[in-house]
Coordinates of C-alpha atoms and ligand atoms in Angstrom, one line a residue:
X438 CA 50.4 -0.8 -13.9
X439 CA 49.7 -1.6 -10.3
X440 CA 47.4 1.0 -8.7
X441 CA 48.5 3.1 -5.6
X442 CA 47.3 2.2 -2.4
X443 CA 43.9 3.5 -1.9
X444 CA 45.0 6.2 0.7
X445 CA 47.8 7.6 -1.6
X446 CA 45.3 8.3 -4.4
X447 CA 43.4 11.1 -2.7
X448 CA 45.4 14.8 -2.2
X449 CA 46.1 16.4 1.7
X450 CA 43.0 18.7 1.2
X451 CA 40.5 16.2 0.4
X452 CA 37.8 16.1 3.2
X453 CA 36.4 13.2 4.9
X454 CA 33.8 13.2 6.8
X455 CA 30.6 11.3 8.7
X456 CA 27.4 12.3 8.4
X457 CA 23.9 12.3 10.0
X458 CA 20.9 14.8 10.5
X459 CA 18.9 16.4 13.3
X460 CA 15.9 14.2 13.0
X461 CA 17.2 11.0 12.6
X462 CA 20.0 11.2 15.9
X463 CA 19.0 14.7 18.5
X464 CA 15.3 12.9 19.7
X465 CA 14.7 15.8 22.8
X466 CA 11.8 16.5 20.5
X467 CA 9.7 18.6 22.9
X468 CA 13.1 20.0 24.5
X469 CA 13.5 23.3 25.2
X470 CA 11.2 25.0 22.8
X471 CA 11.6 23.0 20.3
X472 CA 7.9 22.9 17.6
X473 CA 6.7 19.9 16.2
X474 CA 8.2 18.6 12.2
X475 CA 6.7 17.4 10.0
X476 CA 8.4 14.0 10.5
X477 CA 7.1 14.0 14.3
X478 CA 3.7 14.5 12.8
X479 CA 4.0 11.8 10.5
X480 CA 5.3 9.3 12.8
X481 CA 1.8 9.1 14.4
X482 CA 0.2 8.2 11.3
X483 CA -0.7 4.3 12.4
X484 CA 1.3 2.3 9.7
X485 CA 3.6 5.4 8.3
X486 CA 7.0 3.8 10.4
X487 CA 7.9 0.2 10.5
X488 CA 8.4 -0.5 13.7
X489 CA 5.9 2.2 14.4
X490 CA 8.5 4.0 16.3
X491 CA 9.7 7.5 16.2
X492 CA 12.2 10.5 16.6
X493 CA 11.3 11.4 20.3
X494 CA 14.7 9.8 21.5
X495 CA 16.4 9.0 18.6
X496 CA 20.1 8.4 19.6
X497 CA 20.0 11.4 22.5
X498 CA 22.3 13.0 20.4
X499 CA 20.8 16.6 21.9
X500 CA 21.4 15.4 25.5
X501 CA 25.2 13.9 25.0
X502 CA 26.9 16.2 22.3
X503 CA 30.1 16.3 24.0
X504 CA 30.0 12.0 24.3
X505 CA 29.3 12.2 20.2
X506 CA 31.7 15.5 19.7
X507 CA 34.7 13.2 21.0
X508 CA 33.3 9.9 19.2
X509 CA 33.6 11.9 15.9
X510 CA 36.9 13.6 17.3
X511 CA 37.9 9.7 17.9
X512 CA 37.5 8.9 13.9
X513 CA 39.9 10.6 12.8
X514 CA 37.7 12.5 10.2
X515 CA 38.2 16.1 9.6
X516 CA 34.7 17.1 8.7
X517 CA 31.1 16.6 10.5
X518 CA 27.7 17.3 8.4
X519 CA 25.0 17.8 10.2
X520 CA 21.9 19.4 10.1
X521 CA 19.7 21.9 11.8
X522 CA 16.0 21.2 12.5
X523 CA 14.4 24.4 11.6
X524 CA 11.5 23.8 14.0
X525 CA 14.4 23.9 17.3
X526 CA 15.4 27.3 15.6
X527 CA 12.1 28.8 15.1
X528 CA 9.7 26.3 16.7
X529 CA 6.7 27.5 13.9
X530 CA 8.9 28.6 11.1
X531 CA 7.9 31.8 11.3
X532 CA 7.9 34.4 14.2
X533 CA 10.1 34.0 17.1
X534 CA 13.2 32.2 17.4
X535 CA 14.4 30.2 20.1
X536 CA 17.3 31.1 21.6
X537 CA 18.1 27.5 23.2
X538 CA 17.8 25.8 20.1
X539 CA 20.4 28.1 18.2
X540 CA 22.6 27.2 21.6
X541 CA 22.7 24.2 20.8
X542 CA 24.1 24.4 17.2
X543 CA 26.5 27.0 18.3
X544 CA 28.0 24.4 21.1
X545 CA 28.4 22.0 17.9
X546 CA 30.0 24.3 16.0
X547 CA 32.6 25.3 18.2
X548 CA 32.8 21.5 19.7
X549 CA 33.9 20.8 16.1
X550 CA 35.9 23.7 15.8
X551 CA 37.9 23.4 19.5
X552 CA 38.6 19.3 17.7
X553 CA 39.7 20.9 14.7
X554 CA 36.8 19.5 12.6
X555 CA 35.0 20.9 9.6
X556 CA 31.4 21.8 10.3
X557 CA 29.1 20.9 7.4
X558 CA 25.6 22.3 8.1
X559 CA 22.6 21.7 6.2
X560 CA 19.4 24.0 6.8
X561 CA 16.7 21.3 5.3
X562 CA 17.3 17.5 6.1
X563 CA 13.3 16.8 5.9
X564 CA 12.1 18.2 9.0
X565 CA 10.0 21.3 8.4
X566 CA 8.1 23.0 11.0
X567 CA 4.8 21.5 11.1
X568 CA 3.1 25.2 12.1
X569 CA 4.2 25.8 8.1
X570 CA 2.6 22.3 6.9
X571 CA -0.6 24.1 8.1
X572 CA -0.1 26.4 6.1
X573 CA 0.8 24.5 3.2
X574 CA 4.0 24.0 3.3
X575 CA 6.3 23.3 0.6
X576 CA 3.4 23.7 -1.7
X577 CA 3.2 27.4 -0.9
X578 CA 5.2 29.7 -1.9
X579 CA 5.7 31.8 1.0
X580 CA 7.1 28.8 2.4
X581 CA 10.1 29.4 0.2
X582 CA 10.6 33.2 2.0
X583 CA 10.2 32.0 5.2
X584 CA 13.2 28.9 4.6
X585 CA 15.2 32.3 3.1
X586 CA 14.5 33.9 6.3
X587 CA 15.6 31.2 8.3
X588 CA 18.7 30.7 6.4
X589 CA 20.0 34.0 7.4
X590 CA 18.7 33.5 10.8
X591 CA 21.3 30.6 10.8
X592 CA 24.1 32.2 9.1
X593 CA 24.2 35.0 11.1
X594 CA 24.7 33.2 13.9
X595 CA 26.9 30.6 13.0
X596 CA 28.1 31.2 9.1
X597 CA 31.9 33.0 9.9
X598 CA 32.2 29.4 11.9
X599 CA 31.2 27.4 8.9
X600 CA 32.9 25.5 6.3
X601 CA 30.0 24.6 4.6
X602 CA 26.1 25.8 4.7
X603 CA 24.1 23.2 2.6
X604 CA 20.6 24.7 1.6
X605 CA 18.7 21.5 1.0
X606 CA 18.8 17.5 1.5
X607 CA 18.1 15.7 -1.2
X608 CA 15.1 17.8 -2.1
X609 CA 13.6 15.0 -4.7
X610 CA 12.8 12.7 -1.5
X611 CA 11.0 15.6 -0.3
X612 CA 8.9 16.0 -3.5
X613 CA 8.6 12.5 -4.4
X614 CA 8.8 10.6 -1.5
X615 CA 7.0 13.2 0.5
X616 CA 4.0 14.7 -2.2
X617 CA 3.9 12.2 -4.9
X618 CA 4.0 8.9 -3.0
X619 CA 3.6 9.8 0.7
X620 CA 5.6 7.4 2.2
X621 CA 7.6 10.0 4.1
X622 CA 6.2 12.9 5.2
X623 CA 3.7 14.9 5.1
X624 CA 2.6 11.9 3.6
X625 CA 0.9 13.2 0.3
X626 CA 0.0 11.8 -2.8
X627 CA -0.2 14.1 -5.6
X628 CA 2.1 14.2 -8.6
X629 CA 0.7 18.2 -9.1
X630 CA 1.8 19.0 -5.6
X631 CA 4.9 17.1 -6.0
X632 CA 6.4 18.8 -9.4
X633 CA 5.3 22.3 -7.4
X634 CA 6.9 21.5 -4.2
X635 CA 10.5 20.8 -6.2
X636 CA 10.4 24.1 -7.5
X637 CA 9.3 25.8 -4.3
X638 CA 12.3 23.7 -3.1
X639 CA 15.1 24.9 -6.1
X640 CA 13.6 28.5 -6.0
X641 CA 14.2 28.8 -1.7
X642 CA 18.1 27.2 -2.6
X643 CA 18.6 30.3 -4.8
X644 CA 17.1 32.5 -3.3
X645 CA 18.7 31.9 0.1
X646 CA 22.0 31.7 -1.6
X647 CA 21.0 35.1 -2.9
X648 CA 20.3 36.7 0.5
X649 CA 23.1 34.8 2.1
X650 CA 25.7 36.3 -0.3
X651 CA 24.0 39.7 0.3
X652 CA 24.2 39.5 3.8
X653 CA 28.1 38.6 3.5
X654 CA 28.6 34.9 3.5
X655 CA 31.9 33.8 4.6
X656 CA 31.1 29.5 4.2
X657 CA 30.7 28.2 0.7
X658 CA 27.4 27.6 0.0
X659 CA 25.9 24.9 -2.0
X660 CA 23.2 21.8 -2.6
X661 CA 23.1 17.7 -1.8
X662 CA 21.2 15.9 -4.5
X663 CA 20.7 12.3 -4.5
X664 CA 21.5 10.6 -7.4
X665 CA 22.1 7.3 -8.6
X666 CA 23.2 6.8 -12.1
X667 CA 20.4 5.0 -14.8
X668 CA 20.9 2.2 -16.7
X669 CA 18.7 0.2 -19.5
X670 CA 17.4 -3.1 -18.1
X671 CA 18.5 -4.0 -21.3
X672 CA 19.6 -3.3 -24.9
X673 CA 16.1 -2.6 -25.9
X674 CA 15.5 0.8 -27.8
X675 CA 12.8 1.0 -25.3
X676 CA 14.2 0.3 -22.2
X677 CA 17.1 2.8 -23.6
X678 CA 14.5 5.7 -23.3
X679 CA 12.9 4.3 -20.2
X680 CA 16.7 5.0 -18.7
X681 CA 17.0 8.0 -20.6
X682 CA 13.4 9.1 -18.6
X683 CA 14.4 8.1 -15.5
X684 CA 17.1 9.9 -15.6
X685 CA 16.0 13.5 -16.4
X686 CA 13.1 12.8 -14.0
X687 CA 15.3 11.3 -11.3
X688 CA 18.5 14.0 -12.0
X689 CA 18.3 16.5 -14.6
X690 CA 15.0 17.7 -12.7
X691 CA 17.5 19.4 -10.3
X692 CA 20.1 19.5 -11.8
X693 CA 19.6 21.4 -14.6
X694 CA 17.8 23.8 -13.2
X695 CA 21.1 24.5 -10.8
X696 CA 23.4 24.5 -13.5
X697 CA 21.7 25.2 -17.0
X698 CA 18.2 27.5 -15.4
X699 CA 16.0 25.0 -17.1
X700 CA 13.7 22.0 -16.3
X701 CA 14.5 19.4 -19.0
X702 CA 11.7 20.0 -21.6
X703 CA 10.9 15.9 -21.8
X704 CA 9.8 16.1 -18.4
X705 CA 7.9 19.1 -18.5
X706 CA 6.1 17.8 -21.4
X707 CA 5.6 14.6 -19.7
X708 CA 3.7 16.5 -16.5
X709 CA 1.6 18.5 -18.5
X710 CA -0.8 19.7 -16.4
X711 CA 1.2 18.8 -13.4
X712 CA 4.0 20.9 -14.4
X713 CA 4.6 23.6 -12.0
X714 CA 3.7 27.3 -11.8
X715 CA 7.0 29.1 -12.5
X716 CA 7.0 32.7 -11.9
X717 CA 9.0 34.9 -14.0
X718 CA 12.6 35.4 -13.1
X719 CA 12.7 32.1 -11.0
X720 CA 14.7 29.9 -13.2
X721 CA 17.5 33.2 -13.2
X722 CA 16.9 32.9 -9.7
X723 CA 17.8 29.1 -8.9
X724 CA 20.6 29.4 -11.6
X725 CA 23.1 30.9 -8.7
X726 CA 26.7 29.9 -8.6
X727 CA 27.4 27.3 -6.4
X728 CA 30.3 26.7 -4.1
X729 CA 30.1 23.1 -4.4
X730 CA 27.8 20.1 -5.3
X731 CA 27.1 17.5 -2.6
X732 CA 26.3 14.2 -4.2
X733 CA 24.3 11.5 -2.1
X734 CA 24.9 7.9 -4.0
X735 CA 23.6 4.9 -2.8
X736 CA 22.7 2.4 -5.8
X737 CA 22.8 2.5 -9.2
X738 CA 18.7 2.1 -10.8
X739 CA 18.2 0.0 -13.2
X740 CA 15.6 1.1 -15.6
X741 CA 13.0 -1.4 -18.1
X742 CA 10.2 0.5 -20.1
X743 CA 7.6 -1.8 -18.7
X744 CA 8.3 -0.5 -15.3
X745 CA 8.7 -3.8 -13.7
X746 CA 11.0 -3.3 -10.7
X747 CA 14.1 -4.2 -11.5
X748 CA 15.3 -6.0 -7.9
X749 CA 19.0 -7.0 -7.4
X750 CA 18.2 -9.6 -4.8
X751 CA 15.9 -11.6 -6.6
X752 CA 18.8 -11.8 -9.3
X753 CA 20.9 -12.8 -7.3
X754 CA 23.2 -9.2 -7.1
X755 CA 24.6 -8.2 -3.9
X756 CA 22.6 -5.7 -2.2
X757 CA 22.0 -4.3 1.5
X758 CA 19.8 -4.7 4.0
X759 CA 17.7 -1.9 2.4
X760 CA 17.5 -4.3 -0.6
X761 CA 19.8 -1.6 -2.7
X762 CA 22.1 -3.0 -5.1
X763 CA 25.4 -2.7 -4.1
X764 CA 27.2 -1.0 -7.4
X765 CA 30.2 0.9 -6.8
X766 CA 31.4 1.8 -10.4
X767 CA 27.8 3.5 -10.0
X768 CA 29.5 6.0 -8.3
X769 CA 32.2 6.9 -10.3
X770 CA 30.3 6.9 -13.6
X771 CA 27.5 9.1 -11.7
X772 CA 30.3 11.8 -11.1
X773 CA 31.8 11.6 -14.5
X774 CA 28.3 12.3 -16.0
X775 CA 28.1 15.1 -14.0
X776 CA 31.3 16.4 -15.0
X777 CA 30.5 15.4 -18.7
X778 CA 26.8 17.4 -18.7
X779 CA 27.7 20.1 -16.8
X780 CA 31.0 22.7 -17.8
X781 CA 32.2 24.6 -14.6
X782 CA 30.8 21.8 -12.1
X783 CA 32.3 23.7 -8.6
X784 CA 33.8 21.1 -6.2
X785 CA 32.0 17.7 -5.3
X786 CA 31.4 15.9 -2.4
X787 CA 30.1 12.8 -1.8
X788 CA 27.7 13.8 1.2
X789 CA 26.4 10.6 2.0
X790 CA 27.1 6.7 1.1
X791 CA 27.3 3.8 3.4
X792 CA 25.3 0.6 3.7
X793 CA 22.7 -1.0 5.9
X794 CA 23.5 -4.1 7.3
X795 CA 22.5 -6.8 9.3
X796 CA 25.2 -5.9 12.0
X797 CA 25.5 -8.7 14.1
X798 CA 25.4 -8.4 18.1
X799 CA 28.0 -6.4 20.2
X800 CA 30.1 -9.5 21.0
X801 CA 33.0 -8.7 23.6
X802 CA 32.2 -5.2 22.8
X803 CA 32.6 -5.3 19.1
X804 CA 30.4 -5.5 15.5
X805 CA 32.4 -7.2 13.5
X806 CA 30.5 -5.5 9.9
X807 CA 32.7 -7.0 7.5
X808 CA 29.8 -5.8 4.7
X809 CA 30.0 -2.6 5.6
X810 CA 33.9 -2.0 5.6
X811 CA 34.0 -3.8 2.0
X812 CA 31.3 -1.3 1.2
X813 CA 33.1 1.9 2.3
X814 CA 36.2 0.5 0.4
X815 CA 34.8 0.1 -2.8
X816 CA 32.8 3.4 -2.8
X817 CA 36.0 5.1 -1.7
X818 CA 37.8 3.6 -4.8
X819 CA 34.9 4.9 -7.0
X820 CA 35.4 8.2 -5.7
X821 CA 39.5 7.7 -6.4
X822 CA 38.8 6.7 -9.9
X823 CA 36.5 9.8 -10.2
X824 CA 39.3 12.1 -9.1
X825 CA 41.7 10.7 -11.8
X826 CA 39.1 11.4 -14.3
X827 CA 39.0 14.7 -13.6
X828 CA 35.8 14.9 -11.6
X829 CA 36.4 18.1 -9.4
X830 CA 36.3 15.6 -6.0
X831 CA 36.6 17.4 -2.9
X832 CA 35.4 15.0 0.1
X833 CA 33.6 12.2 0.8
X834 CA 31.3 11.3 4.2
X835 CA 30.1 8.4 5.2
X836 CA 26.3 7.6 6.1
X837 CA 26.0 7.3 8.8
X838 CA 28.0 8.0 12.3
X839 CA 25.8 6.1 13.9
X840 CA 23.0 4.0 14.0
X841 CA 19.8 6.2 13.5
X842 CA 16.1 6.8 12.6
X843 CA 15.9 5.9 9.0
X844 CA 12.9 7.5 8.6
X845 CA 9.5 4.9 7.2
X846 CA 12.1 1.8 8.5
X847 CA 12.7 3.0 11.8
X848 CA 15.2 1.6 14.0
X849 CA 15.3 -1.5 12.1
X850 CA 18.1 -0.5 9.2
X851 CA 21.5 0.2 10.7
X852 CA 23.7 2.8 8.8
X853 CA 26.1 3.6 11.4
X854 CA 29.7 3.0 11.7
X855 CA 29.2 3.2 15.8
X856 CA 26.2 0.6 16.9
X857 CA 23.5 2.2 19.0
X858 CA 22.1 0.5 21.8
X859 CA 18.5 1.9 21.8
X860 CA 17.9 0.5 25.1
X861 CA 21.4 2.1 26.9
X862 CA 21.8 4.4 24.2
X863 CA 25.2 3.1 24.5
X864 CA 27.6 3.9 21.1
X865 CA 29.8 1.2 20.1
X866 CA 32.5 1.8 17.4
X867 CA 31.7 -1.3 14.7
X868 CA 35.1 -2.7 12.6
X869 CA 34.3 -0.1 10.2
X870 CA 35.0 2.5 12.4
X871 CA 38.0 1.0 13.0
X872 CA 38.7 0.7 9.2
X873 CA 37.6 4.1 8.4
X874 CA 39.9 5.2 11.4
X875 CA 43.5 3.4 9.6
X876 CA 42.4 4.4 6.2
X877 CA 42.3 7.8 7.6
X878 CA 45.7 7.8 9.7
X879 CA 47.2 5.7 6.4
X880 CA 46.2 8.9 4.1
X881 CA 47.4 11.3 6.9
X882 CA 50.7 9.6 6.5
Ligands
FCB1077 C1 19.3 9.4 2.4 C2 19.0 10.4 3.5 C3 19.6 10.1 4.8 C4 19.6 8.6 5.1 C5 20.0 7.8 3.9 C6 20.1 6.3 4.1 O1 18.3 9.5 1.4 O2 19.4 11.7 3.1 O3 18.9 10.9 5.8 O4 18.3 8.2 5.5 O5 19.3 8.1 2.8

C-alpha cells in the first residue's frame, strides 16, 4: 500500500520545533552580571576546544534576540527550546539573582509567545555556575538543592508562560563526557565521580519536579536523555551482551531510574566500588511522574565485546561530519524500545536530531545542504513510523537553528539550518530551512 505523504502522517497537535542552548548561541558572556560556567572555564584549558575558541560571542544571540525571534518566527515552527544558563540567572548558583539575566529570558518568552510559538525551556544544558564547581559541583550534593532552588527561581518567573520546563540536558554527557572522560567540562576523569554525579543529576530532576509541582506548576515538566539504540557488531553471543551492556550503561542508567526507581542491577554490579552513594528515599524520589520524555537521537552505536570502535566511515556507511553514522530506522526502533520497556511512557519528543555537515559557502546568498535536508527527512519518517507504532509521539525539533558552539569542536561542526557567519555574525537560512519551512506549511495544510 503506498504510504501517505510524509506531512499527512503526523496529527494537527504534533509540535515541531528547532532547538539550541544558552551556551552554544547567547556569547555576551561577561554581560550584565552574568558569572562564569563551567564551559567558559573549560574553554581556557589549552587543547580542551578544537579550534581553541570559545563561547564569549557565540552567535550574539543575547545582543539580537528580536533578529533570531523573527528568524524562528520565519520557519514556520510552532515550538522554540531553549535553555537558560543558570550562571546569567544567579551568576554563582547560589545567593543573589540577577535581575537582567531573568530579563532576558522573560523577553524570549513572551517574543515567542507575541509569534505564537511554544517555549521549551530547559534549566541545565551543561553550563553550571563555575562559583558551584568550586565547590564541587555536581559531585556534591548540595549542588542538587541549589539546582532545585533555581528551578523555582525560574518557574516563578516564567512557568505560567511555559509550555514546557525541561530539568536536565542529556545528563549522561554531563557524567560521562564531563567526570569520567573529561573531554567536556569540568574536564574530570573519574569513573567514581562520574556514577555519583548521575545520580546527583536524576536525584535534582526529581526533586525539582517535586518542588515545582508544590509550588503550583502550570508547564508540563519532564527530562531529555540522549539515546541511541545498541546493536551487536555481530551475531556473536559475546558481542550480544557487549550490546546488551552498552545499553543499560548507555540508557537504562537513566532511564530506569525515571520510570522503574532503580539503577539496572548489571551495572551496579559492574561499578562496584564506583557505584554511587544513594541516600535513602532517593530512588522514590527520582521516580516522579513525568509530563513527557524528550529524546535526543543522533546515531545508532554499534557494540563488539572487544571494544574495538566500531567506525561507520571506515566501512564505508554514510555518516556526518561528526563522523556519526547516519541510521534513521535507529530512531524509530529507539522509540519503540522505549515504549516496549517502559508501560505508561508520558508523551515523547524528539528534542534534538540534525546533522553536521560540510555546508558549502553562502553562494548568491544560499547553502545549498542537500545532506542535511535528506537527513531531516528520513529522521522525520522514523519518527512517523514510530507514531504508527504506537510510540506516544508528541514533537520533534531539529538541532540546531543555527550554526553554533559545539562544544570540544568548536566552530568547526555546523548543525544549523541558518549558516552563521562568525565574522558578520550574519544568519543565512540554508535549503534546509527552506525544506523544513514547505514541510511545515505542507502539514499545516
Ligand atoms: C547534543 C547536545 C547539543 C548539541 C548536539 C550536537 O549532545 O545536547 O547541545 O551539541 O549534541
Amino acid at each position: 500500500m503506498p504510504q501517505a505523504p510524509l506531512h499527512c502522517q503526523f496529527p494537527p497537535h504534533f509540535v515541531w520545533g528547532v532547538a539550541t542552548s544558552s551556551f552554544q548561541i547567547e556569547g555576551a558572556a561577561h554581560a550584565d552580571g552574568k558569572g562564569e560556567s563551567v564551559w567558559d572555564r573549560f574553554c581556557k584549558q589549552p587543547g580542551a576546544i578544537a579550534d581553541a575558541s570559545n563561547g564569549d560571542i557565540a552567535c550574539d544571540h543575547y545582543n539580537r534576540l528580536e533578529e533570531d525571534l523573527d528568524l524562528i518566527a520565519s520557519l514556520g515552527v510552532n515550538c522554540y527550546r531553549f535553555s537558560v544558563a543558570w550562571p546569567r540567572v544567579q551568576p554563582l548558583g547560589q545567593g543573589n539573582w540577577n535581575p537582567k539575566g531573568l530579563d532576558f529570558y522573560e523577553r524570549l518568552v513572551d517574543g515567542l509567545k507575541a509569534r505564537g510559538i511554544q517555549a521549551f525551556a530547559t534549566l541545565n544544558h551543561w553550563d553550571l555556575p563555575q562559583g558551584l564547581q568550586e565547590r564541587g559541583g555536581w559531585n556534591e550534593r548540595n549542588t542538587v538543592h541549589r539546582f532545585v532552588d533555581y528551578a523555582r527561581h525560574v518557574q516563578a518567573r516564567l512557568g505560567d508562560r511555559l509550555d514546557g520546563l525541561t530539568t536536565h540536558n542529556e545528563p549522561w554527557v554531563v557524567a560521562v563526557l564531563g567526570h569520567e572522560q573529561g573531554s567536556f567540562a569540568p574536564g574530570i576523569k573519574s569513573r567514581g565521580i562520574a556514577a555519583q554525579v548521575s545520580h546527583h543529576l536524576l536525584l535534582s530532576h526529581g526533586l525539582a519536579l517535586q518542588a515545582l509541582r508544590a509550588d503550583g506548576a502550570r508547564s508540563p515538566l519532564g527530562i531529555v536523555l540522549n539515546l541511541s539504540s545498541c546493536v551487536p557488531a555481530t551475531a556473536m553471543p559475546a558481542d550480544i551482551a557487549a550490546a546488551r551492556m552498552a545499553d543499560a550503561r548507555g540508557r537504562r542508567w537513566y532511564a530506569d531510574p525515571l520510570f522503574k526507581g532503580c539503577y539496572p542491577d548489571e551495572v551496579l554490579a559492574e561499578l562496584g566500588a564506583d557505584a554511587p552513594i544513594v541516600q535513602p528515599g532517593d530512588m522514590a524520589a527520582i521516580e516522579q511522574p513525568m509530563d513527557y520524555l524528550g529524546v535526543n537521537y543522533y546515531a545508532r552505536t554499534v557494540v563488539a565485546a572487544s571494544g574495538a570502535d566500531w567506525d561507520a566511515r571506515q566501512r564505508g556507511l554514510p555518516v556526518t561530519d561528526m563522523g556519526w553514522e547516519i541510521y534513521p530506522q535507529g530512531l524509530a526502533d529507539l522509540l519503540c524500545l522505549l515504549h516496549r520497556d517502559y508501560p505508561g511512557l508520558p508523551p515523547v519528543y524528539v528534542t534534538e536530531n540534525g546533522g553536521a555537515f560540510k555546508d558549502q559557502a553562502v553562494v548568491n546568498g544560499r547553502v545549498q545542504d542537500d545532506d542535511r535536508i535528506a537527513y531531516l527527512r528520513e529522521h522525520i519518517a522514523a519518527v512517523a513510523s514510530a507514531l504508527q507504532q504506537g510510540v506516544p509521539m508528541a514533537g520533534y525539533m531539529v538541532w540546531s537553528l543555527m550554526d553554533n558552539f559545539e562544544w570540544a569542536s568548536g566552530y568547526q561542526k555546523r548543525f544549523g539550518i541558518v549558516h552563521v557567519d562568525y565574522r558578520t555574525l550574519a544568519r543565512t537560512p540554508k535549503a534546509s530551512a527552506d525544506w523544513y519551512r514547505d514541510f511545515l506549511k505542507a502539514w499545516r495544510g
